[in-house]
Short mmCIF file of C-alpha atoms in Angstrom, two decimals:
data_model
loop_
_atom_site.label_atom_id
_atom_site.label_comp_id
_atom_site.label_asym_id
_atom_site.label_seq_id
_atom_site.Cartn_x
_atom_site.Cartn_y
_atom_site.Cartn_z
CA MET A 25 99.71 101.63 89.80
CA THR A 26 97.39 102.18 92.87
CA GLY A 27 99.10 102.96 96.28
CA LYS A 28 99.32 99.30 97.62
CA THR A 29 102.66 98.34 99.06
CA LYS A 30 104.68 95.54 98.70
CA GLU A 31 104.27 94.89 102.31
CA TYR A 32 100.46 94.95 101.53
CA TRP A 33 100.59 92.04 99.16
CA ILE A 34 103.38 90.04 101.04
CA GLU A 35 100.80 90.26 104.24
CA LYS A 36 97.56 89.78 102.11
CA LEU A 37 98.93 86.69 100.14
CA GLY A 38 100.87 85.35 103.06
CA LEU A 39 104.01 85.47 100.72
CA GLN A 40 107.16 83.90 102.15
CA PRO A 41 110.77 84.77 101.46
CA HIS A 42 111.96 82.38 98.36
CA PRO A 43 114.91 79.85 99.44
CA LYS A 44 116.76 80.60 96.31
CA GLU A 45 116.47 84.28 95.60
CA GLU A 46 117.07 86.87 98.34
CA LYS A 47 114.83 89.69 97.01
CA GLY A 48 111.58 87.67 96.54
CA PHE A 49 108.69 86.18 97.94
CA PHE A 50 106.26 83.34 97.05
CA ARG A 51 103.60 81.20 97.96
CA GLU A 52 102.44 77.97 95.91
CA THR A 53 98.32 78.68 95.30
CA TYR A 54 97.61 75.56 93.51
CA ARG A 55 98.80 71.97 93.02
CA ASP A 56 96.81 69.98 90.71
CA GLU A 57 95.47 66.75 92.42
CA TYR A 58 95.44 65.15 88.92
CA THR A 59 98.97 63.83 88.12
CA VAL A 60 100.90 63.07 85.10
CA THR A 61 104.34 61.43 84.14
CA GLY A 62 107.00 63.97 83.81
CA ARG A 63 109.88 64.24 81.33
CA THR A 64 112.15 61.60 83.31
CA GLY A 65 109.05 59.16 84.08
CA GLU A 66 108.21 60.54 87.60
CA GLU A 67 104.64 61.14 88.67
CA ARG A 68 103.92 64.80 89.42
CA ALA A 69 100.92 67.28 89.63
CA ALA A 70 99.68 68.32 86.03
CA SER A 71 100.25 71.84 86.87
CA THR A 72 101.34 74.20 89.98
CA VAL A 73 100.94 78.11 90.36
CA ILE A 74 102.74 80.57 92.74
CA TYR A 75 102.44 84.00 93.48
CA PHE A 76 105.77 85.88 93.44
CA LEU A 77 106.92 89.14 94.40
CA HIS A 78 110.06 90.70 93.24
CA ASP A 79 111.55 93.70 95.19
CA HIS A 80 113.65 96.03 93.15
CA ASP A 81 117.19 94.72 91.95
CA VAL A 82 119.39 95.00 88.94
CA LEU A 83 120.99 92.55 86.78
CA THR A 84 124.78 92.02 87.95
CA GLU A 85 127.36 89.15 87.54
CA ASN A 86 125.78 87.53 90.61
CA THR A 87 122.03 87.62 89.70
CA THR A 88 120.86 84.03 89.94
CA PHE A 89 119.66 82.43 86.81
CA PHE A 90 117.50 79.60 87.05
CA LYS A 91 116.67 76.31 84.81
CA VAL A 92 113.64 74.07 85.16
CA LYS A 93 112.60 71.00 83.30
CA HIS A 94 109.31 72.35 82.20
CA THR A 95 107.85 75.56 80.56
CA GLU A 96 107.44 78.09 82.80
CA MET A 97 104.45 80.69 82.12
CA ILE A 98 105.02 84.02 83.90
CA HIS A 99 101.74 86.51 84.26
CA HIS A 100 102.30 90.09 85.64
CA TYR A 101 99.75 90.89 88.10
CA HIS A 102 100.55 94.66 89.65
CA GLY A 103 103.40 96.96 90.10
CA SER A 104 106.28 97.92 88.29
CA PRO A 105 107.18 96.20 84.70
CA LEU A 106 109.52 93.22 85.35
CA THR A 107 112.60 92.52 83.01
CA LEU A 108 112.81 89.13 81.77
CA TYR A 109 116.15 87.73 80.87
CA TYR A 110 116.88 84.42 78.83
CA ILE A 111 119.44 82.71 76.89
CA ASP A 112 118.65 81.43 73.76
CA GLU A 113 121.57 78.79 73.49
CA LYS A 114 120.97 78.19 69.71
CA GLU A 115 121.11 81.65 68.74
CA ARG A 116 123.78 82.49 71.29
CA LYS A 117 121.68 85.46 72.55
CA LEU A 118 120.61 87.20 75.56
CA ASN A 119 117.04 87.82 75.16
CA VAL A 120 115.43 90.76 77.24
CA VAL A 121 111.30 90.91 77.72
CA LYS A 122 109.34 93.56 79.48
CA LEU A 123 106.02 92.42 81.36
CA GLY A 124 103.44 94.96 82.72
CA GLU A 125 103.85 97.59 79.83
CA GLU A 126 102.56 96.05 76.71
CA GLU A 127 102.99 92.34 77.32
CA PHE A 128 101.42 90.72 80.39
CA HIS A 129 102.51 86.79 80.30
CA PHE A 130 105.52 85.11 78.76
CA PRO A 131 106.51 81.50 78.54
CA PHE A 132 110.09 80.52 79.50
CA PRO A 133 110.69 77.18 77.38
CA LYS A 134 111.76 74.01 79.35
CA ASP A 135 115.58 73.94 79.95
CA THR A 136 116.26 77.60 79.46
CA TRP A 137 118.44 79.71 81.82
CA PHE A 138 116.50 82.60 82.86
CA THR A 139 115.89 85.52 85.32
CA ARG A 140 113.11 87.99 86.18
CA VAL A 141 114.35 91.43 87.67
CA CYS A 142 112.29 94.35 88.88
CA GLU A 143 114.73 97.18 87.61
CA VAL A 144 112.41 100.05 88.55
CA ASP A 145 114.34 101.66 91.76
CA GLY A 146 111.95 101.74 94.49
CA GLY A 147 109.50 99.45 92.76
CA TYR A 148 108.07 96.07 93.13
CA SER A 149 106.35 93.51 90.74
CA LEU A 150 103.54 90.70 91.64
CA ILE A 151 103.54 88.20 89.31
CA GLY A 152 102.57 84.53 88.85
CA CYS A 153 104.22 81.42 87.64
CA THR A 154 102.51 78.39 86.07
CA VAL A 155 104.36 75.35 85.51
CA SER A 156 103.02 72.31 83.52
CA PRO A 157 103.87 69.54 84.31
CA GLY A 158 103.84 70.91 87.91
CA PHE A 159 107.08 72.61 89.60
CA ASP A 160 109.28 70.51 91.81
CA PHE A 161 112.29 72.06 93.73
CA LYS A 162 114.47 69.01 92.82
CA ASP A 163 113.88 70.33 88.91
CA LEU A 164 115.57 73.64 89.81
CA VAL A 165 119.34 74.12 88.79
CA THR A 166 120.51 77.87 89.61
CA THR A 167 123.67 79.65 88.75
CA PRO A 168 125.05 83.01 89.09
CA PHE A 169 124.81 85.13 85.49
CA LYS A 170 128.64 85.29 85.52
CA GLU A 171 128.95 81.52 84.90
CA LEU A 172 126.64 81.83 81.72
CA LYS A 173 128.28 84.49 80.03
CA SER A 174 130.03 81.81 77.32
CA LEU A 175 126.69 80.72 76.28
CA PHE A 176 125.85 84.06 74.33
CA ASP A 177 127.76 86.28 72.57
CA SER A 178 128.24 89.82 74.26
#
């Protein structure tokens, strides 16, 4: 990793604090002008892309998990590895994927509970998220990790 700090990326990319996450910064960089019909019949952008910077954090009972209506592709760009957690409700399993070591992108399937955590002490992870059809905050559902434990076997 180069000597660039998280502050460097926040300033360079014009990132703002994320409204649903305490330790994250983001900026939407692309919203397709082409529209498509979403899963519930609404018109929306064909795709959207954001930068997201995760500050150091650990998975706890209160970690926010997310669910969106469409597939979200995560791309690792720079910094520390990012740990992805997602719940496979059919298999009743909490899955873990590490980005930034040997894998550099991962798609969270639609309607899947997931979170992203930079677990490297003092680290940060700069990623991108592509959603297609495009993201809309009204599609976003959040809940703390402790509320989801019944969905998988420990």
